[in-house]
């Protein structure tokens, strides 16, 4: 009879009554899940890196239409509890918050993702904010970026970003499933556009330096998830009176490259900046 792995029952570990009570009180106070609280505490105790971005594939590969899923959500969860990405064949927008992964589709639906689901591109981290700030009178996307800029201390490091609050309005898009090899600009011409008003939610994402444009989307890249878990997508514009900002500096970047034929044979030598700007925000690169 095979021996049971010593950690196979780790989810059934006994804890004291005082710890159980503290967990319950923390969940009620913050809205966090028990899994998220325990994972964060263990990460700190075991010195798991909080200031490291783990990434699957590259932005240039996406621009060139390399959308074949190469890594399972189960594997992605091993490297972070916070992030964003997309799914096989560019089938929607992905959001990871407190270790839970959601998939927004072009028909407006939103659902939790099975661990077996494959992703061609993902960016994630074990999120722990370095600073918390309030942003006031956010009038548009450009104003949001300018306000966050004031709280970043470098143009050369990466930053993970979490914002929460009530949005007077928010415009977002969801990419629609497409055929392999379709370039990103062409694929996002078929995107579904959405508009919400007076909606509470979270923004999850990253700021990446311009020099990293061949690896990640330069500048701000944020996905939206409504508090009621009914709506989500890639943020295009927004308005809000007040947003709570949590910001974390990231000084390590680890990238896993696909080994599919599509990736191995793709021409990734072009500058992706113009295509990314158009696909991500419908704008010309600056």
Coordinates of C-alpha atoms in Angstrom, one line a residue:
X1 CA 0.0 0.0 0.0
X2 CA 1.5 3.4 -1.0
X3 CA 2.5 5.7 1.8
X4 CA 0.5 8.9 2.1
X5 CA 2.4 12.1 1.5
X6 CA 3.0 13.9 4.8
X7 CA 1.3 17.0 3.5
X8 CA -1.7 15.3 1.9
X9 CA -4.0 16.3 4.8
X10 CA -2.6 19.8 5.3
X11 CA -6.0 21.3 4.7
X12 CA -7.3 19.3 7.8
X13 CA -4.7 20.6 10.2
X14 CA -6.1 21.2 13.7
X15 CA -5.9 24.7 15.1
X16 CA -6.7 26.0 18.6
X17 CA -10.1 27.5 19.4
X18 CA -8.5 31.0 19.8
X19 CA -7.0 30.8 16.3
X20 CA -10.3 29.7 14.9
X21 CA -12.0 32.6 16.6
X22 CA -9.4 35.0 15.3
X23 CA -9.8 33.7 11.7
X24 CA -13.6 34.1 11.9
X25 CA -13.3 37.6 13.2
X26 CA -10.8 38.5 10.5
X27 CA -13.0 37.1 7.8
X28 CA -16.0 39.1 9.0
X29 CA -14.0 42.3 9.3
X30 CA -12.2 42.2 6.0
X31 CA -14.2 39.9 3.8
X32 CA -11.2 37.8 3.0
X33 CA -11.5 34.0 2.7
X34 CA -10.0 31.7 5.2
X35 CA -7.8 30.2 2.5
X36 CA -6.4 33.6 1.6
X37 CA -5.6 34.6 5.3
X38 CA -3.9 31.3 5.9
X39 CA -1.9 31.3 2.7
X40 CA -0.7 34.9 3.4
X41 CA 0.3 34.1 6.9
X42 CA 2.2 30.9 5.8
X43 CA 3.9 32.8 3.0
X44 CA 5.2 35.3 5.5
X45 CA 6.3 32.7 8.0
X46 CA 8.0 30.6 5.3
X47 CA 9.6 33.6 3.5
X48 CA 7.7 33.2 0.3
X49 CA 8.6 36.1 -2.0
X50 CA 6.0 38.8 -2.1
X51 CA 7.9 41.2 -4.3
X52 CA 8.1 38.8 -7.3
X53 CA 6.1 38.8 -10.4
X54 CA 5.6 35.4 -12.1
X55 CA 4.6 35.5 -15.7
X56 CA 3.5 33.0 -18.3
X57 CA 4.6 33.9 -21.9
X58 CA 5.1 37.4 -23.2
X59 CA 3.1 40.4 -24.5
X60 CA 4.9 40.1 -27.9
X61 CA 3.6 36.5 -28.2
X62 CA 0.1 37.7 -27.6
X63 CA 0.5 40.4 -30.2
X64 CA 1.5 37.8 -32.7
X65 CA -1.5 35.6 -32.0
X66 CA 0.1 32.9 -29.8
X67 CA -3.0 32.1 -27.7
X68 CA -2.7 28.3 -27.2
X69 CA -3.2 27.5 -23.5
X70 CA 0.1 26.2 -22.1
X71 CA -0.3 26.3 -18.3
X72 CA -3.2 25.2 -16.1
X73 CA -4.9 27.5 -13.6
X74 CA -3.8 25.0 -10.9
X75 CA -0.2 25.6 -11.7
X76 CA -0.7 29.4 -11.9
X77 CA -2.2 29.4 -8.4
X78 CA 1.1 27.9 -7.1
X79 CA 2.8 31.1 -8.0
X80 CA 0.5 33.8 -6.7
X81 CA -2.9 34.9 -5.3
X82 CA -3.3 38.1 -7.3
X83 CA -3.1 38.7 -11.0
X84 CA -4.6 38.8 -14.5
X85 CA -4.4 37.1 -17.8
X86 CA -6.5 35.4 -20.5
X87 CA -7.5 31.9 -21.6
X88 CA -7.0 29.5 -24.4
X89 CA -7.8 31.1 -27.8
X90 CA -8.1 34.5 -26.1
X91 CA -11.4 33.3 -24.6
X92 CA -12.2 36.2 -22.3
X93 CA -10.5 38.1 -19.5
X94 CA -8.9 36.5 -16.4
X95 CA -8.9 37.9 -12.9
X96 CA -7.2 36.5 -9.8
X97 CA -8.1 38.0 -6.4
X98 CA -7.4 36.4 -3.0
X99 CA -6.4 33.2 -4.8
X100 CA -9.7 32.8 -6.7
X101 CA -9.7 32.9 -10.5
X102 CA -12.5 34.3 -12.5
X103 CA -13.2 34.2 -16.3
X104 CA -15.2 37.0 -18.0
X105 CA -16.6 36.1 -21.4
X106 CA -17.7 38.1 -24.3
X107 CA -21.4 37.3 -23.6
X108 CA -21.2 39.1 -20.3
X109 CA -21.0 36.0 -18.2
X110 CA -18.6 35.6 -15.3
X111 CA -17.7 32.4 -13.6
X112 CA -15.0 30.8 -11.4
X113 CA -12.4 28.9 -13.4
X114 CA -11.7 25.2 -13.0
X115 CA -8.1 24.3 -12.1
X116 CA -7.8 22.3 -15.3
X117 CA -8.4 25.4 -17.5
X118 CA -5.5 26.4 -19.6
X119 CA -4.0 29.9 -20.0
X120 CA -1.6 31.2 -22.7
X121 CA -0.7 34.4 -20.8
X122 CA -0.8 35.3 -17.1
X123 CA 0.8 37.7 -14.7
X124 CA 0.6 37.0 -11.0
X125 CA 2.2 37.8 -7.6
X126 CA 1.7 37.0 -3.9
X127 CA 0.2 40.4 -3.2
X128 CA 1.2 42.3 0.0
X129 CA 0.9 46.1 -0.2
X130 CA 3.8 48.4 0.6
X131 CA 1.6 51.4 0.9
X132 CA -2.0 52.3 1.1
X133 CA -3.4 55.6 -0.2
X134 CA -6.7 57.3 -1.1
X135 CA -7.4 58.6 -4.6
X136 CA -10.0 61.4 -4.8
X137 CA -12.1 62.7 -7.6
X138 CA -10.9 60.2 -10.2
X139 CA -12.4 61.8 -13.4
X140 CA -11.1 59.4 -16.1
X141 CA -8.5 56.7 -17.0
X142 CA -5.8 59.3 -17.6
X143 CA -6.5 61.0 -14.3
X144 CA -6.4 57.6 -12.4
X145 CA -3.0 56.9 -14.0
X146 CA -1.7 60.3 -13.0
X147 CA -2.8 59.9 -9.4
X148 CA -1.2 56.5 -9.1
X149 CA 2.0 57.9 -10.7
X150 CA 2.5 60.2 -7.7
X151 CA 2.8 57.2 -5.4
X152 CA 5.3 55.2 -7.5
X153 CA 8.9 55.7 -6.6
X154 CA 10.5 54.5 -9.8
X155 CA 10.0 54.3 -13.6
X156 CA 12.2 51.2 -13.7
X157 CA 10.6 48.7 -11.3
X158 CA 7.3 46.8 -11.7
X159 CA 4.3 47.5 -9.4
X160 CA 1.2 45.4 -8.5
X161 CA -1.9 47.5 -8.0
X162 CA -5.2 46.9 -6.1
X163 CA -7.9 49.6 -6.1
X164 CA -11.3 49.2 -4.5
X165 CA -14.4 51.5 -4.2
X166 CA -17.6 52.6 -5.8
X167 CA -17.4 53.6 -9.4
X168 CA -19.8 56.3 -10.7
X169 CA -19.1 54.7 -14.1
X170 CA -16.8 52.1 -15.5
X171 CA -16.2 51.1 -19.1
X172 CA -14.5 47.8 -19.8
X173 CA -14.1 45.2 -22.6
X174 CA -13.9 41.5 -22.8
X175 CA -11.9 39.8 -25.6
X176 CA -13.9 37.2 -27.6
X177 CA -12.6 33.7 -28.5
X178 CA -10.6 33.8 -31.7
X179 CA -8.8 31.5 -34.0
X180 CA -5.1 30.7 -33.3
X181 CA -2.7 32.9 -35.2
X182 CA -5.1 35.9 -35.3
X183 CA -3.0 38.9 -34.3
X184 CA -4.1 40.8 -31.2
X185 CA -5.2 44.0 -32.9
X186 CA -7.5 42.1 -35.3
X187 CA -8.7 39.8 -32.4
X188 CA -9.7 42.8 -30.2
X189 CA -11.6 44.4 -33.0
X190 CA -14.3 41.8 -32.1
X191 CA -14.2 42.6 -28.4
X192 CA -17.4 43.1 -26.3
X193 CA -17.8 46.5 -24.7
X194 CA -19.6 47.1 -21.4
X195 CA -20.6 50.1 -19.3
X196 CA -21.7 50.1 -15.6
X197 CA -22.9 52.9 -13.3
X198 CA -22.8 53.1 -9.5
X199 CA -21.0 49.8 -9.1
X200 CA -18.7 48.7 -6.2
X201 CA -15.7 46.7 -7.3
X202 CA -12.0 46.0 -7.4
X203 CA -9.3 46.8 -9.9
X204 CA -6.5 44.3 -10.1
X205 CA -3.4 44.8 -12.2
X206 CA 0.2 46.0 -12.8
X207 CA 2.3 48.8 -13.9
X208 CA 5.3 47.8 -16.1
X209 CA 8.2 49.9 -17.3
X210 CA 8.4 50.9 -20.9
X211 CA 11.7 49.0 -21.4
X212 CA 9.8 45.7 -20.6
X213 CA 7.3 46.2 -23.5
X214 CA 8.4 43.0 -25.2
X215 CA 7.5 41.0 -22.1
X216 CA 4.5 42.8 -20.6
X217 CA 2.0 45.6 -21.3
X218 CA 3.9 48.8 -20.6
X219 CA 2.3 51.2 -18.3
X220 CA -1.0 50.4 -16.5
X221 CA -2.9 47.2 -17.2
X222 CA -6.0 46.7 -14.9
X223 CA -8.9 44.3 -14.8
X224 CA -12.2 45.0 -13.1
X225 CA -14.2 42.7 -10.8
X226 CA -17.5 43.8 -9.3
X227 CA -18.1 43.2 -5.6
X228 CA -21.2 41.0 -6.4
X229 CA -19.1 38.9 -8.8
X230 CA -21.4 39.5 -11.7
X231 CA -19.2 41.6 -13.9
X232 CA -15.6 41.8 -15.0
X233 CA -13.3 42.8 -17.8
X234 CA -10.3 44.9 -19.0
X235 CA -10.6 48.5 -17.8
X236 CA -10.9 51.2 -20.5
X237 CA -12.3 54.2 -18.5
X238 CA -13.8 55.1 -15.2
X239 CA -15.0 57.7 -12.8
X240 CA -15.1 57.6 -9.0
X241 CA -15.2 60.0 -6.0
X242 CA -12.8 58.0 -3.9
X243 CA -10.8 54.8 -4.4
X244 CA -8.6 53.0 -2.0
X245 CA -5.2 52.2 -3.5
X246 CA -2.9 49.4 -2.4
X247 CA 0.5 49.4 -4.1
X248 CA 3.3 46.9 -4.0
X249 CA 6.8 47.3 -5.5
X250 CA 8.0 44.3 -7.5
X251 CA 11.8 44.0 -8.0
X252 CA 11.9 40.4 -9.3
X253 CA 10.4 39.1 -12.5
X254 CA 10.3 35.4 -13.4
X255 CA 9.0 34.4 -16.9
X256 CA 8.1 30.9 -18.0
X257 CA 8.1 30.6 -21.8
X258 CA 5.7 28.2 -23.7
X259 CA 7.2 25.3 -25.5
X260 CA 4.5 25.0 -28.1
X261 CA 5.3 25.0 -31.8
X262 CA 3.3 28.2 -32.2
X263 CA 5.6 30.0 -29.8
X264 CA 8.8 28.3 -30.9
X265 CA 8.1 29.3 -34.6
X266 CA 6.7 32.8 -34.0
X267 CA 8.5 35.9 -35.1
X268 CA 8.8 37.9 -31.9
X269 CA 11.3 40.4 -33.2
X270 CA 8.9 43.3 -33.9
X271 CA 8.3 46.2 -31.5
X272 CA 4.9 45.4 -30.0
X273 CA 4.3 48.9 -28.4
X274 CA 1.9 50.3 -31.1
X275 CA -0.1 47.1 -31.4
X276 CA -0.4 46.8 -27.6
X277 CA -1.5 50.4 -27.2
X278 CA -4.2 49.9 -29.8
X279 CA -5.4 46.5 -28.6
X280 CA -5.3 47.4 -24.9
X281 CA -6.8 50.9 -24.9
X282 CA -7.7 51.6 -28.6
X283 CA -5.0 54.3 -28.6
X284 CA -1.9 55.2 -30.5
X285 CA 1.4 54.5 -28.8
X286 CA 3.1 57.5 -27.4

